């Protein structure tokens, strides 16, 4: 594993916002050892510093606080008065100190500059972690009032509400996410599943079908029989099947959001059954059968009502 | 592989044609008639170098990537989209799960 491939791997993780701390730690350690951070004037390669920041966070996650301190020292030396460094120092403090110390540190910084979004988010995170959920929600609502386009904030709000079983409010937060990022099928899927959990099956089935439309629509050149649903499309078809079952069981269902009932429910159910069968029939990499295929086939074969 | 081979050949052919032109021009200068035209084989060599270079560069190009949004979304995961790294908790079970037994550190 060379320095170049390690840097590329880290860049992919940064672009995809994943939190695979173990792998980042391994690759980042290589960058730390070979990356020649001690040499001055390494400004031609700014992404090495972002990789170092990534390594610092991953080492806090994995528990290697010695490496985290080393990285923090290097970054703080290079960028003396940076708010980003303040955030990293705060995170390091959160890992070992009691939460009151971290909250006080954040409160000091927010007094000096009340619009520091990163620090505000850390504060809300500490409040949520220590169980002060109401306070966290109020602060988060203030943050979202000020910075409406912060998708991460709306997603966090939806998650907090969902963890307190308030699925209607969670769905409302997700609707703001959908306004901000209308092209993202993952958030539509999350909204569909939240609608399903709050028993609004008409809305849920509509949104599941939207996810299928978004993720599977570029197969127009191929015949329908040849395309296999993959990834979240399978999850969406499962959702369609579940919703179809619940709608068929209850003849006078009302939708809280006044969505109209789907027409051709039996046809939708048949289509979902066929798609799931195709998804679980394709052979894997070594010709192996998909896991759970028998269970899925048995489940989709049971009749609708 | 073939692309790199063609590119190398094309570069060599071009350098050879350039050197031949230089030699030819110095010969003409030595003979005292600096207005002579370039011999045809040097011209053909340069054109060959151009064609080989074009072929080599096209074959050497990295594989094509998808440009549709749906194809990009196929590569992402739910964990990546829902990670909310700004709000992540850094006081987790990670330090107990990932500390190696030989570390002696927790």
Short mmCIF file of C-alpha atoms in Angstrom, two decimals:
data_model
loop_
_atom_site.label_atom_id
_atom_site.label_comp_id
_atom_site.label_asym_id
_atom_site.label_seq_id
_atom_site.Cartn_x
_atom_site.Cartn_y
_atom_site.Cartn_z
CA UNK A 1 0.00 0.00 0.00
CA UNK A 2 1.72 3.15 -1.16
CA UNK A 3 1.36 6.71 0.00
CA UNK A 4 -0.51 7.64 -3.18
CA UNK A 5 -3.09 4.87 -2.86
CA UNK A 6 -3.56 5.65 0.84
CA UNK A 7 -4.21 9.31 0.02
CA UNK A 8 -6.66 8.33 -2.71
CA UNK A 9 -8.50 6.00 -0.35
CA UNK A 10 -8.75 8.74 2.26
CA UNK A 11 -10.01 11.16 -0.38
CA UNK A 12 -12.75 8.72 -1.36
CA UNK A 13 -13.81 8.38 2.26
CA UNK A 14 -13.89 12.18 2.57
CA UNK A 15 -16.01 12.54 -0.56
CA UNK A 16 -18.48 9.88 0.55
CA UNK A 17 -18.62 11.10 4.18
CA UNK A 18 -18.29 7.60 5.54
CA UNK A 19 -17.16 6.93 9.07
CA UNK A 20 -15.01 3.82 8.53
CA UNK A 21 -12.62 4.75 11.30
CA UNK A 22 -10.60 1.53 11.40
CA UNK A 23 -9.65 1.71 7.72
CA UNK A 24 -9.02 5.45 7.86
CA UNK A 25 -6.75 4.86 10.84
CA UNK A 26 -4.67 2.29 8.95
CA UNK A 27 -4.30 4.39 5.83
CA UNK A 28 -3.83 7.61 7.74
CA UNK A 29 -1.02 6.12 9.83
CA UNK A 30 0.85 5.47 6.61
CA UNK A 31 0.34 9.08 5.53
CA UNK A 32 1.54 10.27 8.92
CA UNK A 33 4.72 8.23 8.75
CA UNK A 34 5.57 8.94 5.14
CA UNK A 35 3.85 12.23 4.57
CA UNK A 36 6.76 14.45 5.52
CA UNK A 37 4.80 16.87 7.60
CA UNK A 38 7.86 18.16 9.39
CA UNK A 39 9.18 19.79 6.23
CA UNK A 40 8.14 23.38 6.02
CA UNK A 41 6.40 24.79 3.00
CA UNK A 42 4.39 21.71 2.18
CA UNK A 43 1.66 23.99 0.85
CA UNK A 44 1.59 22.39 -2.57
CA UNK A 45 -0.29 19.45 -1.12
CA UNK A 46 -3.11 20.84 1.02
CA UNK A 47 -5.02 17.56 1.00
CA UNK A 48 -2.37 16.05 3.24
CA UNK A 49 -3.54 18.30 6.04
CA UNK A 50 -7.17 17.27 5.53
CA UNK A 51 -6.00 13.65 5.61
CA UNK A 52 -4.26 14.40 8.89
CA UNK A 53 -7.47 15.88 10.26
CA UNK A 54 -9.30 12.76 9.14
CA UNK A 55 -6.70 10.61 10.90
CA UNK A 56 -7.05 12.65 14.09
CA UNK A 57 -10.81 12.08 14.18
CA UNK A 58 -10.46 8.39 13.30
CA UNK A 59 -7.88 7.81 16.02
CA UNK A 60 -10.17 9.43 18.61
CA UNK A 61 -12.89 7.06 17.38
CA UNK A 62 -10.67 3.99 17.54
CA UNK A 63 -9.26 4.92 20.93
CA UNK A 64 -5.68 5.69 19.96
CA UNK A 65 -5.49 9.06 21.66
CA UNK A 66 -1.70 9.18 21.38
CA UNK A 67 -1.86 9.36 17.58
CA UNK A 68 -4.71 11.86 17.86
CA UNK A 69 -2.60 14.11 20.06
CA UNK A 70 0.32 13.83 17.66
CA UNK A 71 -1.83 14.83 14.69
CA UNK A 72 -3.44 17.66 16.61
CA UNK A 73 -0.02 18.99 17.55
CA UNK A 74 1.11 18.99 13.92
CA UNK A 75 -2.07 20.69 12.70
CA UNK A 76 -2.11 23.28 15.50
CA UNK A 77 1.51 24.15 14.77
CA UNK A 78 0.79 24.66 11.11
CA UNK A 79 -2.51 26.57 11.48
CA UNK A 80 -2.31 28.59 14.69
CA UNK A 81 -5.56 30.53 15.03
CA UNK A 82 -7.96 28.46 13.05
CA UNK A 83 -11.60 27.78 14.09
CA UNK A 84 -11.33 24.36 12.51
CA UNK A 85 -8.49 23.53 14.89
CA UNK A 86 -10.64 24.75 17.79
CA UNK A 87 -13.26 22.25 16.75
CA UNK A 88 -10.69 19.42 16.69
CA UNK A 89 -9.39 20.41 20.13
CA UNK A 90 -12.98 20.36 21.38
CA UNK A 91 -13.55 16.88 19.99
CA UNK A 92 -10.37 15.64 21.63
CA UNK A 93 -11.56 17.19 24.89
CA UNK A 94 -14.93 15.46 24.56
CA UNK A 95 -13.23 12.10 24.35
CA UNK A 96 -11.58 12.23 27.76
CA UNK A 97 -12.91 15.13 29.81
CA UNK A 98 -16.34 15.22 31.46
CA UNK A 99 -19.01 16.83 29.28
CA UNK A 100 -19.24 19.98 31.40
CA UNK A 101 -15.65 20.89 30.52
CA UNK A 102 -16.36 20.46 26.82
CA UNK A 103 -19.60 22.45 27.06
CA UNK A 104 -17.79 25.27 28.83
CA UNK A 105 -15.09 25.31 26.16
CA UNK A 106 -17.73 25.51 23.43
CA UNK A 107 -19.69 28.18 25.28
CA UNK A 108 -16.54 30.33 25.48
CA UNK A 109 -15.93 30.05 21.75
CA UNK A 110 -19.59 30.71 20.92
CA UNK A 111 -19.52 33.83 23.08
CA UNK A 112 -16.70 35.18 21.00
CA UNK A 113 -18.30 34.19 17.70
CA UNK A 114 -21.93 33.12 17.93
CA UNK A 115 -22.23 31.98 14.33
CA UNK A 116 -19.56 29.28 14.46
CA UNK A 117 -21.60 26.44 13.00
CA UNK A 118 -19.12 23.64 13.65
CA UNK A 119 -18.80 24.48 17.35
CA UNK A 120 -22.56 24.90 17.68
CA UNK A 121 -23.06 21.44 16.18
CA UNK A 122 -20.55 19.95 18.61
CA UNK A 123 -22.41 21.59 21.48
CA UNK A 124 -25.71 20.12 20.30
CA UNK A 125 -24.02 16.73 19.94
CA UNK A 126 -22.71 16.84 23.52
CA UNK A 127 -26.15 17.88 24.80
CA UNK A 128 -27.77 14.97 22.97
CA UNK A 129 -25.17 12.51 24.18
CA UNK A 130 -25.58 13.49 27.83
CA UNK A 131 -29.33 13.05 27.65
CA UNK A 132 -30.47 16.68 27.55
CA UNK A 133 -32.51 15.96 24.46
CA UNK A 134 -35.00 18.84 24.81
CA UNK A 135 -32.23 21.37 25.12
CA UNK A 136 -30.48 19.80 22.16
CA UNK A 137 -33.65 20.02 20.06
CA UNK A 138 -34.19 23.67 20.98
CA UNK A 139 -30.64 24.58 20.09
CA UNK A 140 -30.87 22.60 16.88
CA UNK A 141 -34.09 24.40 15.92
CA UNK A 142 -32.30 27.71 16.54
CA UNK A 143 -29.42 26.56 14.37
CA UNK A 144 -31.79 25.54 11.58
CA UNK A 145 -33.65 28.86 11.83
CA UNK A 146 -30.37 30.62 11.20
CA UNK A 147 -28.91 28.21 8.67
CA UNK A 148 -31.84 26.72 6.80
CA UNK A 149 -29.81 24.95 4.13
CA UNK A 150 -27.92 22.75 6.57
CA UNK A 151 -28.99 19.28 5.44
CA UNK A 152 -26.98 17.58 8.18
CA UNK A 153 -28.88 19.54 10.83
CA UNK A 154 -32.28 18.58 9.46
CA UNK A 155 -31.20 14.93 9.29
CA UNK A 156 -30.02 15.08 12.90
CA UNK A 157 -33.35 16.61 13.93
CA UNK A 158 -35.21 13.84 12.13
CA UNK A 159 -33.04 11.28 13.89
CA UNK A 160 -33.64 12.82 17.34
CA UNK A 161 -37.40 12.86 16.78
CA UNK A 162 -37.38 9.30 15.48
CA UNK A 163 -35.43 8.14 18.52
CA UNK A 164 -38.18 9.66 20.69
CA UNK A 165 -40.86 7.94 18.58
CA UNK A 166 -42.27 11.21 17.25
CA UNK A 167 -42.40 10.07 13.68
CA UNK A 168 -44.65 12.87 12.40
CA UNK A 169 -42.13 15.50 13.44
CA UNK A 170 -39.35 13.36 12.05
CA UNK A 171 -41.17 13.25 8.73
CA UNK A 172 -41.57 17.03 8.77
CA UNK A 173 -37.84 17.45 9.26
CA UNK A 174 -37.19 15.00 6.43
CA UNK A 175 -39.52 16.96 4.16
CA UNK A 176 -37.18 19.93 4.59
CA UNK A 177 -34.29 17.66 3.62
CA UNK A 178 -36.19 16.63 0.52
CA UNK A 179 -36.73 20.28 -0.38
CA UNK A 180 -33.02 20.94 -0.05
CA UNK A 181 -31.76 17.82 -1.84
CA UNK A 182 -34.56 16.66 -4.13
CA UNK A 183 -32.33 14.46 -6.23
CA UNK A 184 -31.15 12.14 -3.47
CA UNK A 185 -32.95 8.77 -3.32
CA UNK A 186 -31.54 7.86 0.10
CA UNK A 187 -33.45 10.63 1.84
CA UNK A 188 -36.64 9.76 -0.03
CA UNK A 189 -36.20 6.19 1.22
CA UNK A 190 -35.73 7.43 4.78
CA UNK A 191 -38.87 9.57 4.46
CA UNK A 192 -40.81 6.62 3.04
CA UNK A 193 -39.77 4.39 5.93
CA UNK A 194 -40.66 7.13 8.44
CA UNK A 195 -44.08 7.50 6.81
CA UNK A 196 -44.54 3.73 7.03
CA UNK A 197 -43.64 3.77 10.73
CA UNK A 198 -46.17 6.53 11.39
CA UNK A 199 -48.79 4.33 9.68
CA UNK A 200 -49.38 6.57 6.67
CA UNK A 201 -49.28 3.72 4.18
CA UNK A 202 -50.60 5.60 1.14
CA UNK A 203 -47.84 8.18 1.39
CA UNK A 204 -45.27 5.50 2.15
CA UNK A 205 -46.08 3.40 -0.90
CA UNK A 206 -45.96 6.47 -3.08
CA UNK A 207 -42.52 7.41 -1.79
CA UNK A 208 -41.15 3.88 -2.10
CA UNK A 209 -42.19 3.89 -5.73
CA UNK A 210 -40.48 7.27 -6.15
CA UNK A 211 -37.25 5.72 -4.84
CA UNK A 212 -37.55 2.91 -7.38
CA UNK A 213 -38.12 5.49 -10.10
CA UNK A 214 -35.07 7.47 -9.05
CA UNK A 215 -32.68 4.59 -8.75
CA UNK A 216 -33.77 2.29 -11.53
CA UNK A 217 -34.87 4.64 -14.26
CA UNK A 218 -31.80 4.50 -16.46
CA UNK A 219 -32.48 0.96 -17.62
CA UNK A 220 -34.62 2.10 -20.52
CA UNK A 221 -32.30 0.59 -23.11
CA UNK A 222 -32.36 -2.84 -21.56
CA UNK A 223 -35.40 -5.03 -21.42
CA UNK A 224 -37.12 -5.02 -18.08
CA UNK A 225 -36.44 -8.71 -17.60
CA UNK A 226 -32.71 -8.22 -17.81
CA UNK A 227 -32.31 -5.56 -15.15
CA UNK A 228 -31.82 -6.70 -11.59
CA UNK A 229 -32.69 -4.37 -8.76
CA UNK A 230 -29.67 -3.66 -6.61
CA UNK A 231 -28.88 -1.66 -3.51
CA UNK A 232 -31.60 0.52 -2.07
CA UNK A 233 -33.98 -0.39 -4.90
CA UNK A 234 -34.41 -3.81 -3.25
CA UNK A 235 -35.16 -2.10 0.05
CA UNK A 236 -37.74 0.08 -1.70
CA UNK A 237 -39.43 -2.95 -3.28
CA UNK A 238 -39.60 -4.57 0.16
CA UNK A 239 -41.27 -1.37 1.36
CA UNK A 240 -43.81 -1.48 -1.47
CA UNK A 241 -44.68 -5.08 -0.63
CA UNK A 242 -45.09 -4.31 3.08
CA UNK A 243 -47.30 -1.29 2.37
CA UNK A 244 -49.41 -3.21 -0.14
CA UNK A 245 -50.05 -5.88 2.48
CA UNK A 246 -51.09 -3.41 5.15
CA UNK A 247 -53.35 -1.50 2.75
CA UNK A 248 -55.01 -4.70 1.57
CA UNK A 249 -55.70 -5.79 5.15
CA UNK A 250 -57.53 -2.61 6.06
CA UNK A 251 -60.27 -1.62 3.66
CA UNK A 252 -61.13 1.82 5.07
CA UNK A 253 -57.71 3.21 5.62
CA UNK A 254 -57.30 6.94 5.96
CA UNK A 255 -54.13 8.80 5.24
CA UNK A 256 -53.11 11.52 7.70
CA UNK A 257 -51.55 13.49 4.92
CA UNK A 258 -54.66 13.09 2.71
CA UNK A 259 -52.78 11.14 0.08
CA UNK A 260 -55.03 9.21 -2.28
CA UNK A 261 -55.09 5.44 -2.28
CA UNK A 262 -53.00 3.67 -4.90
CA UNK A 263 -54.87 2.25 -7.82
CA UNK A 264 -54.12 -1.30 -8.99
CA UNK A 265 -52.85 -2.48 -5.64
CA UNK A 266 -52.78 -6.12 -6.74
CA UNK A 267 -50.74 -5.27 -9.82
CA UNK A 268 -48.27 -3.31 -7.68
CA UNK A 269 -48.00 -6.25 -5.33
CA UNK A 270 -47.38 -8.63 -8.23
CA UNK A 271 -44.72 -6.35 -9.65
CA UNK A 272 -42.98 -6.04 -6.27
CA UNK A 273 -43.05 -9.83 -5.85
CA UNK A 274 -41.52 -10.36 -9.27
CA UNK A 275 -38.82 -7.73 -8.72
CA UNK A 276 -37.85 -9.19 -5.37
CA UNK A 277 -37.65 -12.65 -6.88
CA UNK A 278 -35.37 -11.34 -9.62
CA UNK A 279 -33.23 -9.49 -7.11
CA UNK A 280 -32.67 -12.61 -5.05
CA UNK A 281 -32.30 -14.94 -8.04
CA UNK A 282 -29.24 -13.46 -9.63
CA UNK A 283 -26.16 -15.45 -8.81
CA UNK A 284 -23.44 -13.71 -6.88
CA UNK A 285 -19.77 -13.40 -7.63
CA UNK A 286 -18.83 -17.07 -7.47
CA UNK A 287 -22.18 -18.31 -8.68
CA UNK A 288 -23.39 -18.50 -5.11
CA UNK A 289 -27.04 -18.03 -4.22
CA UNK A 290 -28.11 -14.88 -2.40
CA UNK A 291 -28.42 -15.25 1.35
CA UNK A 292 -31.93 -15.58 2.59
CA UNK A 293 -33.31 -16.40 -0.82
CA UNK A 294 -35.57 -19.17 0.43
CA UNK A 295 -37.03 -16.99 3.15
CA UNK A 296 -37.70 -14.15 0.73
CA UNK A 297 -39.33 -16.46 -1.80
CA UNK A 298 -41.54 -17.98 0.86
CA UNK A 299 -42.53 -14.56 2.19
CA UNK A 300 -43.40 -12.98 -1.14
CA UNK A 301 -45.44 -16.01 -2.14
CA UNK A 302 -48.02 -15.55 0.64
CA UNK A 303 -51.19 -13.99 -0.76
CA UNK A 304 -52.14 -10.37 -0.33
CA UNK A 305 -55.05 -10.09 2.08
CA UNK B 1 0.04 -1.55 -22.90
CA UNK B 2 -0.35 -1.16 -26.64
CA UNK B 3 -1.21 2.49 -26.02
CA UNK B 4 2.00 3.09 -24.11
CA UNK B 5 3.98 1.28 -26.80
CA UNK B 6 2.47 3.43 -29.55
CA UNK B 7 3.10 6.60 -27.56
CA UNK B 8 6.75 5.66 -27.05
CA UNK B 9 7.20 4.85 -30.73
CA UNK B 10 5.51 8.09 -31.73
CA UNK B 11 7.76 10.14 -29.44
CA UNK B 12 10.86 8.41 -30.74
CA UNK B 13 9.76 8.89 -34.36
CA UNK B 14 9.08 12.58 -33.77
CA UNK B 15 12.42 13.12 -32.06
CA UNK B 16 14.15 11.27 -34.88
CA UNK B 17 12.35 13.39 -37.49
CA UNK B 18 13.30 16.56 -35.61
CA UNK B 19 16.95 15.51 -35.42
CA UNK B 20 16.95 14.57 -39.12
CA UNK B 21 15.54 17.99 -39.99
CA UNK B 22 18.26 19.67 -37.95
CA UNK B 23 20.93 17.59 -39.67
CA UNK B 24 19.46 18.27 -43.10
CA UNK B 25 19.31 22.00 -42.48
CA UNK B 26 22.92 22.08 -41.26
CA UNK B 27 23.91 20.10 -44.36
CA UNK B 28 22.13 22.65 -46.58
CA UNK B 29 23.80 25.48 -44.71
CA UNK B 30 27.18 23.79 -45.18
CA UNK B 31 26.53 23.36 -48.91
CA UNK B 32 25.56 27.00 -49.14
CA UNK B 33 21.94 26.64 -50.28
CA UNK B 34 19.83 27.26 -47.19
CA UNK B 35 16.53 27.41 -49.13
CA UNK B 36 16.23 23.69 -49.93
CA UNK B 37 12.99 21.91 -49.12
CA UNK B 38 12.67 19.18 -46.53
CA UNK B 39 13.04 15.62 -47.87
CA UNK B 40 9.76 13.78 -48.13
CA UNK B 41 10.69 10.88 -45.88
CA UNK B 42 11.11 13.23 -42.90
CA UNK B 43 7.64 14.60 -43.59
CA UNK B 44 6.19 11.08 -43.79
CA UNK B 45 7.98 10.17 -40.56
CA UNK B 46 6.43 13.12 -38.72
CA UNK B 47 2.94 12.31 -40.05
CA UNK B 48 3.41 8.68 -38.97
CA UNK B 49 4.49 9.91 -35.53
CA UNK B 50 1.30 12.01 -35.35
CA UNK B 51 -0.97 9.10 -36.24
CA UNK B 52 0.79 6.71 -33.87
CA UNK B 53 0.65 9.31 -31.13
CA UNK B 54 -3.09 9.82 -31.60
CA UNK B 55 -3.72 6.09 -31.45
CA UNK B 56 -1.48 5.68 -28.44
CA UNK B 57 -3.08 8.54 -26.49
CA UNK B 58 -6.59 7.22 -27.18
CA UNK B 59 -5.74 3.67 -26.18
CA UNK B 60 -3.86 4.87 -23.11
CA UNK B 61 -6.82 6.81 -21.72
CA UNK B 62 -8.25 5.63 -18.35
CA UNK B 63 -11.56 3.72 -18.45
CA UNK B 64 -14.71 5.78 -18.97
CA UNK B 65 -16.83 6.72 -15.97
CA UNK B 66 -20.59 7.08 -15.75
CA UNK B 67 -21.98 10.58 -15.76
CA UNK B 68 -25.56 10.06 -14.69
CA UNK B 69 -26.61 10.98 -11.14
CA UNK B 70 -28.25 7.57 -10.67
CA UNK B 71 -25.00 5.77 -11.38
CA UNK B 72 -23.22 7.94 -8.80
CA UNK B 73 -25.94 7.19 -6.27
CA UNK B 74 -25.48 3.46 -6.87
CA UNK B 75 -21.99 3.75 -5.45
CA UNK B 76 -23.07 5.43 -2.21
CA UNK B 77 -24.30 3.73 0.93
CA UNK B 78 -26.96 4.61 3.48
CA UNK B 79 -24.24 4.87 6.14
CA UNK B 80 -22.44 7.46 4.08
CA UNK B 81 -25.53 9.53 3.42
CA UNK B 82 -26.77 9.40 7.00
CA UNK B 83 -23.42 9.82 8.76
CA UNK B 84 -24.01 13.40 10.01
CA UNK B 85 -20.34 13.80 10.83
CA UNK B 86 -20.78 17.28 12.29
CA UNK B 87 -22.88 15.79 15.08
CA UNK B 88 -20.98 12.53 15.50
CA UNK B 89 -20.39 11.23 19.02
CA UNK B 90 -16.71 10.63 19.67
CA UNK B 91 -17.21 8.97 23.00
CA UNK B 92 -18.27 5.56 21.78
CA UNK B 93 -17.51 1.91 22.15
CA UNK B 94 -14.82 2.27 19.52
CA UNK B 95 -11.97 2.47 21.98
CA UNK B 96 -13.04 -0.78 23.62
CA UNK B 97 -13.75 -2.57 20.36
CA UNK B 98 -10.67 -1.58 18.41
CA UNK B 99 -7.90 -1.37 20.96
CA UNK B 100 -5.66 -4.31 20.16
CA UNK B 101 -4.91 -6.68 23.05
CA UNK B 102 -1.17 -6.06 22.76
CA UNK B 103 -1.62 -2.32 22.99
CA UNK B 104 -1.90 -2.05 26.70
CA UNK B 105 -3.69 1.23 26.11
CA UNK B 106 -7.41 1.83 26.44
#
